[in-house]
PDB file of C-alpha atoms and ligand atoms in Angstrom:
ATOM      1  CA  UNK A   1      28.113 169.343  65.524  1.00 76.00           C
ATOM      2  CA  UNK A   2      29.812 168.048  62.782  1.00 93.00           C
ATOM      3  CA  UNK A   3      28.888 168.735  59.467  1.00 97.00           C
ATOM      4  CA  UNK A   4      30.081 167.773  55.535  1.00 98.00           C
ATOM      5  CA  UNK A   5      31.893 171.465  54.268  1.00 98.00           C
ATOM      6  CA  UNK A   6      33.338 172.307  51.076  1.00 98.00           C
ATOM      7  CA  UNK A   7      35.200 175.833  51.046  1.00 98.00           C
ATOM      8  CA  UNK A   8      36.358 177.456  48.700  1.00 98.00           C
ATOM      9  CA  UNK A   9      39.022 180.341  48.513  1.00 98.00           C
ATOM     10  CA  UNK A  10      39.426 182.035  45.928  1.00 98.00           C
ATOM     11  CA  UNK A  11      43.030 183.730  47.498  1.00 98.00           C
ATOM     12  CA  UNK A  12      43.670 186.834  45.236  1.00 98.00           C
ATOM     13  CA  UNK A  13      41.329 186.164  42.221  1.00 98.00           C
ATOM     14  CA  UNK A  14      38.633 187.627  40.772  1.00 98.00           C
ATOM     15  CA  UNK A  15      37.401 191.559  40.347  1.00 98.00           C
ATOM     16  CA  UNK A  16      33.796 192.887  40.772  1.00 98.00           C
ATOM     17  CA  UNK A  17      32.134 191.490  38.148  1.00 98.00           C
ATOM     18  CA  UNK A  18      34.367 188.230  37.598  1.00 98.00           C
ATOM     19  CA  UNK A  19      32.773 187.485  41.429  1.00 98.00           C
ATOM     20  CA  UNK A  20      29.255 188.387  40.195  1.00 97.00           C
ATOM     21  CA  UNK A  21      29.305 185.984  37.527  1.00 98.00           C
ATOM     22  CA  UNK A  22      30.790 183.170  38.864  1.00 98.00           C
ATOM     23  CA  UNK A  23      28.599 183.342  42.167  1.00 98.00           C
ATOM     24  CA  UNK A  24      25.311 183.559  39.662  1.00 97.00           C
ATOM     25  CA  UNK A  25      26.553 180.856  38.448  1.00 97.00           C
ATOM     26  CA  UNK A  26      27.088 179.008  41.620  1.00 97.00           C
ATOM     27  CA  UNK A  27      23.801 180.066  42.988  1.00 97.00           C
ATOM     28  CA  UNK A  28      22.292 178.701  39.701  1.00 96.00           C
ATOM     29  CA  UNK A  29      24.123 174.996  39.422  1.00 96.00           C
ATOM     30  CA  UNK A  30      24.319 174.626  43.615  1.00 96.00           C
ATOM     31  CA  UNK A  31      23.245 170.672  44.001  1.00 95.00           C
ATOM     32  CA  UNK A  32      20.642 169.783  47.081  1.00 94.00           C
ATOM     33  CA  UNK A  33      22.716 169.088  49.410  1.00 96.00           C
ATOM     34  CA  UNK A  34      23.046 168.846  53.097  1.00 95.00           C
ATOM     35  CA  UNK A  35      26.815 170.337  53.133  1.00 97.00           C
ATOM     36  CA  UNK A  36      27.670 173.614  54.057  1.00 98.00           C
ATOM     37  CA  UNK A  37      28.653 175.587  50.878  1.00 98.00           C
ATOM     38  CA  UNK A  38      30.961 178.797  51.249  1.00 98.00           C
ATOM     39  CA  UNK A  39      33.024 180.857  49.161  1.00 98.00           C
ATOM     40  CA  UNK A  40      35.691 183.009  50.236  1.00 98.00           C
ATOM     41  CA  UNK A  41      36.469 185.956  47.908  1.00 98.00           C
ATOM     42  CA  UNK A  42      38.093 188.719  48.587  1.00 98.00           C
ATOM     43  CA  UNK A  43      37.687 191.380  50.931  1.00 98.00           C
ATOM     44  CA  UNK A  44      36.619 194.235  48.350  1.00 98.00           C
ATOM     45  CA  UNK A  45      33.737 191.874  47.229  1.00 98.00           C
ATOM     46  CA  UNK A  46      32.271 190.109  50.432  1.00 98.00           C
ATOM     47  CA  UNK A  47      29.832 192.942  50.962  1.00 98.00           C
ATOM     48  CA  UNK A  48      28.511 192.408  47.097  1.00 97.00           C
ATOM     49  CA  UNK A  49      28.979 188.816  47.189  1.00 98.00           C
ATOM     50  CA  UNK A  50      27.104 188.547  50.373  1.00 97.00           C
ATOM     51  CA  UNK A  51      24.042 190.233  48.575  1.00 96.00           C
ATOM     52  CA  UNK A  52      23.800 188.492  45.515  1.00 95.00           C
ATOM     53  CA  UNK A  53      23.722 185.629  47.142  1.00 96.00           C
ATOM     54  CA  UNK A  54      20.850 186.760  49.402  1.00 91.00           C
ATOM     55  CA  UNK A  55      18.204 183.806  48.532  1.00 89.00           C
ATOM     56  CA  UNK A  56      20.894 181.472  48.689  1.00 94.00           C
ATOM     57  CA  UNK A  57      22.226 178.894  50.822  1.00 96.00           C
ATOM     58  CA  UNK A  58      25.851 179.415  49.921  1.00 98.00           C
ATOM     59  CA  UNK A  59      27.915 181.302  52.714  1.00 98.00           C
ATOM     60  CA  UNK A  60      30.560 183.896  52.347  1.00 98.00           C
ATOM     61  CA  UNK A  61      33.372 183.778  54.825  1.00 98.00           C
ATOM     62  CA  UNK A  62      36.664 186.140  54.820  1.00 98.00           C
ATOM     63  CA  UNK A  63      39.779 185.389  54.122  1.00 98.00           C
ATOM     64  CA  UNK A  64      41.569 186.361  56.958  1.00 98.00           C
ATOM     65  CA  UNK A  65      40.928 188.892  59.664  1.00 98.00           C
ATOM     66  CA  UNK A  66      43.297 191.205  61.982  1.00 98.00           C
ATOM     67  CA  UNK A  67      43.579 190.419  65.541  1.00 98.00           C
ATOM     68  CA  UNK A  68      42.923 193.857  66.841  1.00 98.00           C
ATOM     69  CA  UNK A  69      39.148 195.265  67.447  1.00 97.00           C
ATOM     70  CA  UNK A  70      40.487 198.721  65.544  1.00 97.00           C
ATOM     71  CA  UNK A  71      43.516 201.124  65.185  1.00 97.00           C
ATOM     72  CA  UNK A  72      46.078 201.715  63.527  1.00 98.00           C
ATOM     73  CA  UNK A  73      46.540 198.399  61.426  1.00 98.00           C
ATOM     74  CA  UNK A  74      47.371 200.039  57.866  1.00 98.00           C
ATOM     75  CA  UNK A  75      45.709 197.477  55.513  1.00 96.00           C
ATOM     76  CA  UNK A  76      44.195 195.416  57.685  1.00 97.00           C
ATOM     77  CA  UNK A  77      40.189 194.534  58.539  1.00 98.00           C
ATOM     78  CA  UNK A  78      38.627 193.638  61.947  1.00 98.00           C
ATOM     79  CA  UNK A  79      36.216 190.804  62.964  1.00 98.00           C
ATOM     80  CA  UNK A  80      33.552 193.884  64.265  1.00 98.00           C
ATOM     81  CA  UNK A  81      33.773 194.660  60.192  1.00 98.00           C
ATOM     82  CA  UNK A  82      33.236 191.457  59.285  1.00 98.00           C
ATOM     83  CA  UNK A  83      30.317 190.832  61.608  1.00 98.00           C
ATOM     84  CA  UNK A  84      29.239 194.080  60.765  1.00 98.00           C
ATOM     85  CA  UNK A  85      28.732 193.031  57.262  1.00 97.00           C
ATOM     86  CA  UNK A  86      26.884 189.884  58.065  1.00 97.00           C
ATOM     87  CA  UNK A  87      30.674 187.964  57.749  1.00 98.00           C
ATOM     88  CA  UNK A  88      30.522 185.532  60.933  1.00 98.00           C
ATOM     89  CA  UNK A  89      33.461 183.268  59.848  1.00 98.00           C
ATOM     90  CA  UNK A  90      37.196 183.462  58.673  1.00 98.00           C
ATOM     91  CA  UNK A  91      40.020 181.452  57.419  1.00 98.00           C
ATOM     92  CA  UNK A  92      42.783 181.581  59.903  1.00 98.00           C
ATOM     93  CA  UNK A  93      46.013 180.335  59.558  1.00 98.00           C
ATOM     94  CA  UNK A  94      46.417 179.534  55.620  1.00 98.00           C
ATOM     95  CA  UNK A  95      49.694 178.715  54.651  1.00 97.00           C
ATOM     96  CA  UNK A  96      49.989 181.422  52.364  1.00 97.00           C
ATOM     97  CA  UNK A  97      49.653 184.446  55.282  1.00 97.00           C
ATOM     98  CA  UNK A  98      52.141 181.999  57.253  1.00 97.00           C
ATOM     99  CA  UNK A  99      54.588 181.681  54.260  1.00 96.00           C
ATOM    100  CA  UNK A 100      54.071 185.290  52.948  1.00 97.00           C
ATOM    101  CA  UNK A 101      52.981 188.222  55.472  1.00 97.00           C
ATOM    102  CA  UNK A 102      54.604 186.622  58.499  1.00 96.00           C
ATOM    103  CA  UNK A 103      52.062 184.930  60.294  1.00 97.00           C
ATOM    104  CA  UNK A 104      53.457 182.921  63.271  1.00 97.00           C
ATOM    105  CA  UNK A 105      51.544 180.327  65.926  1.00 97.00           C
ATOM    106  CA  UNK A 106      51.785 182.778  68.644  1.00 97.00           C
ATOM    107  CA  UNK A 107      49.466 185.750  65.963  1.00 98.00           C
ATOM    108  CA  UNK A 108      47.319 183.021  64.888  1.00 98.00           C
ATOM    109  CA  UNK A 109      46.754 182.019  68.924  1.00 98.00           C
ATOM    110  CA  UNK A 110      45.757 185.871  68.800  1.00 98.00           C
ATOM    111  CA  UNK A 111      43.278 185.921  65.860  1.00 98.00           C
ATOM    112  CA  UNK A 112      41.500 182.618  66.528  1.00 98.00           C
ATOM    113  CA  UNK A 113      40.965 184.057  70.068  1.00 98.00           C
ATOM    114  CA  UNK A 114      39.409 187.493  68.961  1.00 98.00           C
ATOM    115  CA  UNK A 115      37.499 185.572  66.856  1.00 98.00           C
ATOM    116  CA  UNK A 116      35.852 183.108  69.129  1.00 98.00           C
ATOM    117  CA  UNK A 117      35.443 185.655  71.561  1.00 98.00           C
ATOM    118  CA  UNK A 118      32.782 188.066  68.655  1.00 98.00           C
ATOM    119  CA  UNK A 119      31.435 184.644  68.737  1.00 97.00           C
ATOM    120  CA  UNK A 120      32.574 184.240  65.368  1.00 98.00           C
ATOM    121  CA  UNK A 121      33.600 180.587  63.410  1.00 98.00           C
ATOM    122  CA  UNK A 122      37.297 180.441  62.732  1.00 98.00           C
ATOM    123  CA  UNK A 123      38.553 177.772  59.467  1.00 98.00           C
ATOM    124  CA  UNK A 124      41.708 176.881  60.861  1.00 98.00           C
ATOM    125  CA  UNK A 125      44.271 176.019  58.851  1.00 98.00           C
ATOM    126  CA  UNK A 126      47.772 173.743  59.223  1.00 98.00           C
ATOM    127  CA  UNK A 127      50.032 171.663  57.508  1.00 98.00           C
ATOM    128  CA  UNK A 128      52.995 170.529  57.586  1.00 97.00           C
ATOM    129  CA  UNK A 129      55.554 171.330  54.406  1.00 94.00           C
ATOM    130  CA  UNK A 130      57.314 168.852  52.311  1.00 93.00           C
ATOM    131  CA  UNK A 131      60.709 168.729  54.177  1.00 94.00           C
ATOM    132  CA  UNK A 132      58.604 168.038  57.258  1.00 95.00           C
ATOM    133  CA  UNK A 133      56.982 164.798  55.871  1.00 94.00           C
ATOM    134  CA  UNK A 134      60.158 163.514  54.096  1.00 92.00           C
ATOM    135  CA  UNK A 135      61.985 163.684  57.391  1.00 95.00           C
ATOM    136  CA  UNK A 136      59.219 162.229  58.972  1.00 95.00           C
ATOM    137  CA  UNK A 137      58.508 165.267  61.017  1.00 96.00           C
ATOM    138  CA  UNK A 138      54.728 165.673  59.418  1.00 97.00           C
ATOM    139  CA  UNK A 139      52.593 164.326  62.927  1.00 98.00           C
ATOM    140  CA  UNK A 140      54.965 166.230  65.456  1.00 98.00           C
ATOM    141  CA  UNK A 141      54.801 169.468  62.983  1.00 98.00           C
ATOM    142  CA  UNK A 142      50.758 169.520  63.051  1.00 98.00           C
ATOM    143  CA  UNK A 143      50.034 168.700  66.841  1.00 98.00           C
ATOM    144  CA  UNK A 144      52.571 171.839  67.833  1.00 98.00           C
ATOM    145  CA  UNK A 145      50.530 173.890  65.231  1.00 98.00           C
ATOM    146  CA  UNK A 146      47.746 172.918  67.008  1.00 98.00           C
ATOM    147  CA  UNK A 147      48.816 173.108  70.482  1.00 97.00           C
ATOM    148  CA  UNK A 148      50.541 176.891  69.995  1.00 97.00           C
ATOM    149  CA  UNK A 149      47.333 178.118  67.817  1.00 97.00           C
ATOM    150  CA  UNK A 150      44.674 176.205  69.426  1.00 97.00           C
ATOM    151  CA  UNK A 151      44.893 174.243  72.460  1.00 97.00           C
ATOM    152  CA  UNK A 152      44.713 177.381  74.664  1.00 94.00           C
ATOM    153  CA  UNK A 153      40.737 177.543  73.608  1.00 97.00           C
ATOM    154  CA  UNK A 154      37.758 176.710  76.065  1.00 97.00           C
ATOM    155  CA  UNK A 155      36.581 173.303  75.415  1.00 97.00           C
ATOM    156  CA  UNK A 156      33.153 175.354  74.996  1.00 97.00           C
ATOM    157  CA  UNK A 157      34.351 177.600  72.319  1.00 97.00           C
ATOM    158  CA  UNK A 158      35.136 174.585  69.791  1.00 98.00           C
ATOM    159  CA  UNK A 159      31.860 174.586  68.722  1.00 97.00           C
ATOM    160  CA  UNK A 160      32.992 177.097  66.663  1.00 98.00           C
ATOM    161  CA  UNK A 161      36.466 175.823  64.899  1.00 98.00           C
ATOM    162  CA  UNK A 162      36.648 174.197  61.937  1.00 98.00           C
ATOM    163  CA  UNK A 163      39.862 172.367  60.790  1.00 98.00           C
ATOM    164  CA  UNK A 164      41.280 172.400  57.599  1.00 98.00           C
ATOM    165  CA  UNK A 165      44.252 170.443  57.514  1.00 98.00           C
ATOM    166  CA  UNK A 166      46.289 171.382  54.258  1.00 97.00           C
ATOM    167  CA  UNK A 167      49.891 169.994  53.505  1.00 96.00           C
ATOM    168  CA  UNK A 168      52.027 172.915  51.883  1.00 94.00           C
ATOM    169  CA  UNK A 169      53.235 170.703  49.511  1.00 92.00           C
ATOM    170  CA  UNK A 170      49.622 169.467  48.004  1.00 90.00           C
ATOM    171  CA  UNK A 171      48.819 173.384  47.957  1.00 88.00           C
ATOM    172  CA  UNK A 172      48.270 174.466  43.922  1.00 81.00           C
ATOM    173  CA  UNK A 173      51.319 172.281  43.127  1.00 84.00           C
ATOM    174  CA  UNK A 174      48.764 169.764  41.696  1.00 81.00           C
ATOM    175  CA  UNK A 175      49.946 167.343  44.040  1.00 82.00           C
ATOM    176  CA  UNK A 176      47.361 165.755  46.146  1.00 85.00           C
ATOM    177  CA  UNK A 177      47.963 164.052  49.524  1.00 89.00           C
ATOM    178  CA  UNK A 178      46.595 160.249  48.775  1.00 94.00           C
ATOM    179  CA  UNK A 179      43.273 159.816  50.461  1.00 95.00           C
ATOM    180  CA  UNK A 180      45.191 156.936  52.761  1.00 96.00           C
ATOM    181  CA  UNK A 181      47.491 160.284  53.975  1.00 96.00           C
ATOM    182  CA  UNK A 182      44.519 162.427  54.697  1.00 97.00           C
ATOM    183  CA  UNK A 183      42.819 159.991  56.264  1.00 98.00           C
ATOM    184  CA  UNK A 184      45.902 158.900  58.036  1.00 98.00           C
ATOM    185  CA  UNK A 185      46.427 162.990  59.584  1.00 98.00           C
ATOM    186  CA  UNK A 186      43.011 163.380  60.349  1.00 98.00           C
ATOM    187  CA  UNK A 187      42.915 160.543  62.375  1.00 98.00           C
ATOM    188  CA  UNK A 188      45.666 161.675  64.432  1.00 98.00           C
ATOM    189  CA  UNK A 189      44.520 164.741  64.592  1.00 98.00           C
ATOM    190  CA  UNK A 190      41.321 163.740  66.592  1.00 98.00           C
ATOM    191  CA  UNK A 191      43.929 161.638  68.771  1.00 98.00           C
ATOM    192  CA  UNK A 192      45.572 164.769  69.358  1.00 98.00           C
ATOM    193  CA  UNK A 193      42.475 167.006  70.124  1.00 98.00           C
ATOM    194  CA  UNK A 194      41.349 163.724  72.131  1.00 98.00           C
ATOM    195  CA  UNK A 195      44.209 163.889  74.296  1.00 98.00           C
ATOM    196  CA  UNK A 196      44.236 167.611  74.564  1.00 98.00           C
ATOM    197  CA  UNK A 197      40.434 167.814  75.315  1.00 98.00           C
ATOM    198  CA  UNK A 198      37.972 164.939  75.216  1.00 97.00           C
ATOM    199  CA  UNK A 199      36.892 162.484  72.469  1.00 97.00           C
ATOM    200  CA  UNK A 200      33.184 164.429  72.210  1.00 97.00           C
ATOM    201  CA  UNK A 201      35.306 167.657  71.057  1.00 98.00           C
ATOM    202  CA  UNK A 202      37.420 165.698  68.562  1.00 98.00           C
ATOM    203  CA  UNK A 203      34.168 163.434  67.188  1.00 98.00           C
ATOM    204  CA  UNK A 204      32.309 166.775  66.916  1.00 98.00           C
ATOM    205  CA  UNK A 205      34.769 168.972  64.853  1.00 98.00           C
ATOM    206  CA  UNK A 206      34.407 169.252  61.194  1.00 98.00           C
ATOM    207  CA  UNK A 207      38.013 168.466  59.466  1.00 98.00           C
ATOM    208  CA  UNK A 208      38.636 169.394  56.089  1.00 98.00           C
ATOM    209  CA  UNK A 209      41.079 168.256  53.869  1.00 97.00           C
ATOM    210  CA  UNK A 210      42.774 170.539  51.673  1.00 97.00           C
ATOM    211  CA  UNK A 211      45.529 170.509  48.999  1.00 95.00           C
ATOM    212  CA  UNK A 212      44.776 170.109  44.696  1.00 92.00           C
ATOM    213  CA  UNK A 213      41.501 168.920  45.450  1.00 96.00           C
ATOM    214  CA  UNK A 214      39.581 168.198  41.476  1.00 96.00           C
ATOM    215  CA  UNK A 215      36.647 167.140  40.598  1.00 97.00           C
ATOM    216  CA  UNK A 216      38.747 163.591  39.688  1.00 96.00           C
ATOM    217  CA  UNK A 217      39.843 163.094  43.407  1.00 96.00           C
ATOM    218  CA  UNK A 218      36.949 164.378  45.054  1.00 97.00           C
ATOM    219  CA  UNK A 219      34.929 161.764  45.459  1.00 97.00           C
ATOM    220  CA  UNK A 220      37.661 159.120  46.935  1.00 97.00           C
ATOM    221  CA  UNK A 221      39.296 161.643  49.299  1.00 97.00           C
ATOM    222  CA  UNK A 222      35.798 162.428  50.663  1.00 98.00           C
ATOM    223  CA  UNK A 223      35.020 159.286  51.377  1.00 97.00           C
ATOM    224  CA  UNK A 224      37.619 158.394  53.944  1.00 98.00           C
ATOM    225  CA  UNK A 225      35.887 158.476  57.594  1.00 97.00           C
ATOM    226  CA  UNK A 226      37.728 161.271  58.975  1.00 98.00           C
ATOM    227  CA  UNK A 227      37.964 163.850  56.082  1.00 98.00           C
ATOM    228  CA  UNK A 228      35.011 166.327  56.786  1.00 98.00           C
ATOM    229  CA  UNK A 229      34.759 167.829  53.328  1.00 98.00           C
ATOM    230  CA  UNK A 230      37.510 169.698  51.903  1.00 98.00           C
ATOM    231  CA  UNK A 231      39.112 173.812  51.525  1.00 98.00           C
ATOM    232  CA  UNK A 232      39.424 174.369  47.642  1.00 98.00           C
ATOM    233  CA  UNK A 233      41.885 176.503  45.875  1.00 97.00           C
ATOM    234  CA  UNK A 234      42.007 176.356  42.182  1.00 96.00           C
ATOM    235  CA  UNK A 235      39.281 174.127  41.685  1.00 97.00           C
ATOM    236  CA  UNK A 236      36.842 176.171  43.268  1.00 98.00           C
ATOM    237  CA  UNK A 237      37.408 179.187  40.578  1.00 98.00           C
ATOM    238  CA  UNK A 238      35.419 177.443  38.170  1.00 98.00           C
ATOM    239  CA  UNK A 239      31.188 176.433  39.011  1.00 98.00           C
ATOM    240  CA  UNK A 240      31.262 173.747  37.178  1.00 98.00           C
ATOM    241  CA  UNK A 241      34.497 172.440  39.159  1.00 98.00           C
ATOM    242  CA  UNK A 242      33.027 173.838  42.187  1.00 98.00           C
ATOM    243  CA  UNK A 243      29.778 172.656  41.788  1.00 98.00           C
ATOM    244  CA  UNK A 244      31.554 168.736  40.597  1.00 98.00           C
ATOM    245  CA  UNK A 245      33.149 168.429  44.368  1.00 98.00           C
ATOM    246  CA  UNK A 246      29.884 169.602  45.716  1.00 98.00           C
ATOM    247  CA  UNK A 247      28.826 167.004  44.580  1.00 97.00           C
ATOM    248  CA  UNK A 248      31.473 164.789  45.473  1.00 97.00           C
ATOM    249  CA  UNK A 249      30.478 165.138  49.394  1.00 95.00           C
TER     250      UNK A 249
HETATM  251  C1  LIG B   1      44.134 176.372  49.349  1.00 52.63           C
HETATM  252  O1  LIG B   1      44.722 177.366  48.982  1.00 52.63           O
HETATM  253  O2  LIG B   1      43.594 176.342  50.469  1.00 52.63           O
HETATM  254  C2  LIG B   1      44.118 175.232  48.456  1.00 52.63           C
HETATM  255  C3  LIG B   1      43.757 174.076  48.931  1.00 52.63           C
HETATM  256  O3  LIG B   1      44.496 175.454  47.144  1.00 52.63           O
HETATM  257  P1  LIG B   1      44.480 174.383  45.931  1.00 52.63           P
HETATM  258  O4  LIG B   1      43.163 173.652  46.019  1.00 52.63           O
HETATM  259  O5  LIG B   1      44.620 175.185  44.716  1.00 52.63           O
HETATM  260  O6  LIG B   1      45.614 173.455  46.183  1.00 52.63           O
END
């Protein structure tokens, strides 16, 4: 079904106790809301993270996760260790493991369908970069990273993808899509997923937008029809930021 998310990722941030107090703080400010909440720190702190926030509503996801159930993968952490420590979702895809570690369509195709397979939920994310949308490249870039990541995937299985459609160049450059381009890509993307699949699939997935998402932009990028909620960067390394979007869904 599809629900309201807000995400957020905290990428390479934040030691033991930096995680400890922000989540308390989280935990503590966290508006009523119907919206899924999750935080995504990283992997050295999911297993404390997941227990302080024990009485809480707030989910901890990973972010990322190895194709392979075990072996030798130097580095590297499997979807039995996430599930193992209560982790049933991961961000797959984000530009930042496609721009820095390598990560192609064809690995991504690999991961999501480990993933879905432990039955867990993958965050999927794409976007095109900036050269892409000045040459006017931006729809045909996202519907191949689609098709080569995604379109492979039973039509039962989406129940378990979420989209989070992030253009490289709105990615902590401070630069936000406008909420007319958001809305504009997410719209296509359900055309795309329509085509692909059926309109029930592409009504019933949950598409995020992220990119510089802020408390000031929040609220009028939420409120286009087809954005979903939003994946936060920056913004979501602060509670009170955190917390503001929250609020903005
Ligand atoms: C992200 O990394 O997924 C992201 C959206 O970052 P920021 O909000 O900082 O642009």
């Amino acid at each position: 079904m599809r629900t309201k998310i807000v995400a957020g990722n905290w990428k390479m941030n934040k030691n033991l106790v930096e995680t400890e107090t922000l989540l308390t703080e989280l935990a503590a400010k966290l508006p009523d809301t119907t919206a899924e909440v999750m935080v995504a720190p990283t992997f050295i702190n999911l297993v404390s993270a997941k227990q302080s926030l024990d009485n809480s509503t707030i989910q901890v996801i990973a972010q990322n996760m190895h194709f392979a159930d075990s072996g030798a993968y130097t580095g590297e952490i499997s979807a039995d260790m996430l599930l193992n420590v209560g982790i049933d979702t991961a961000i797959i895809g984000h530009s930042e493991r496609r721009a820095y570690f390598g990560e192609t369509d064809e690995i991504l195709a690999k991961k999501v369908t480990t993933a879905l397979a432990k039955n867990m939920r993958v965050m999927f994310c794409f976007g095109e970069e900036l050269e892409d949308r000045k040459s006017d490249n931006h729809f045909n870039v996202v519907a191949s990273q689609l098709k080569n990541a995604l379109f492979s995937v039973e039509a039962s299985e989406w129940k378990n993808i979420i989209l989070a459609y992030e253009p490289v160049w709105a990615i902590g450059t401070g630069e936000t899509a406008s909420p007319e381009q958001a809305q504009e890509m997410h719209a296509f993307i359900r055309k795309t997923i329509t085509e692909a699949y059926d309109a029930s699939i592409a009504n019933n997935v949950s598409i995020l937008y992220g990119g510089s998402v802020k408390p000031a932009n929040a609220v009028e990028i939420f409120s286009k029809p087809d954005v979903d909620g939003g994946l936060i960067g920056g913004a979501a390394l602060k509670a009170d930021d955190f917390v503001a979007i929250i609020k903005a869904i």
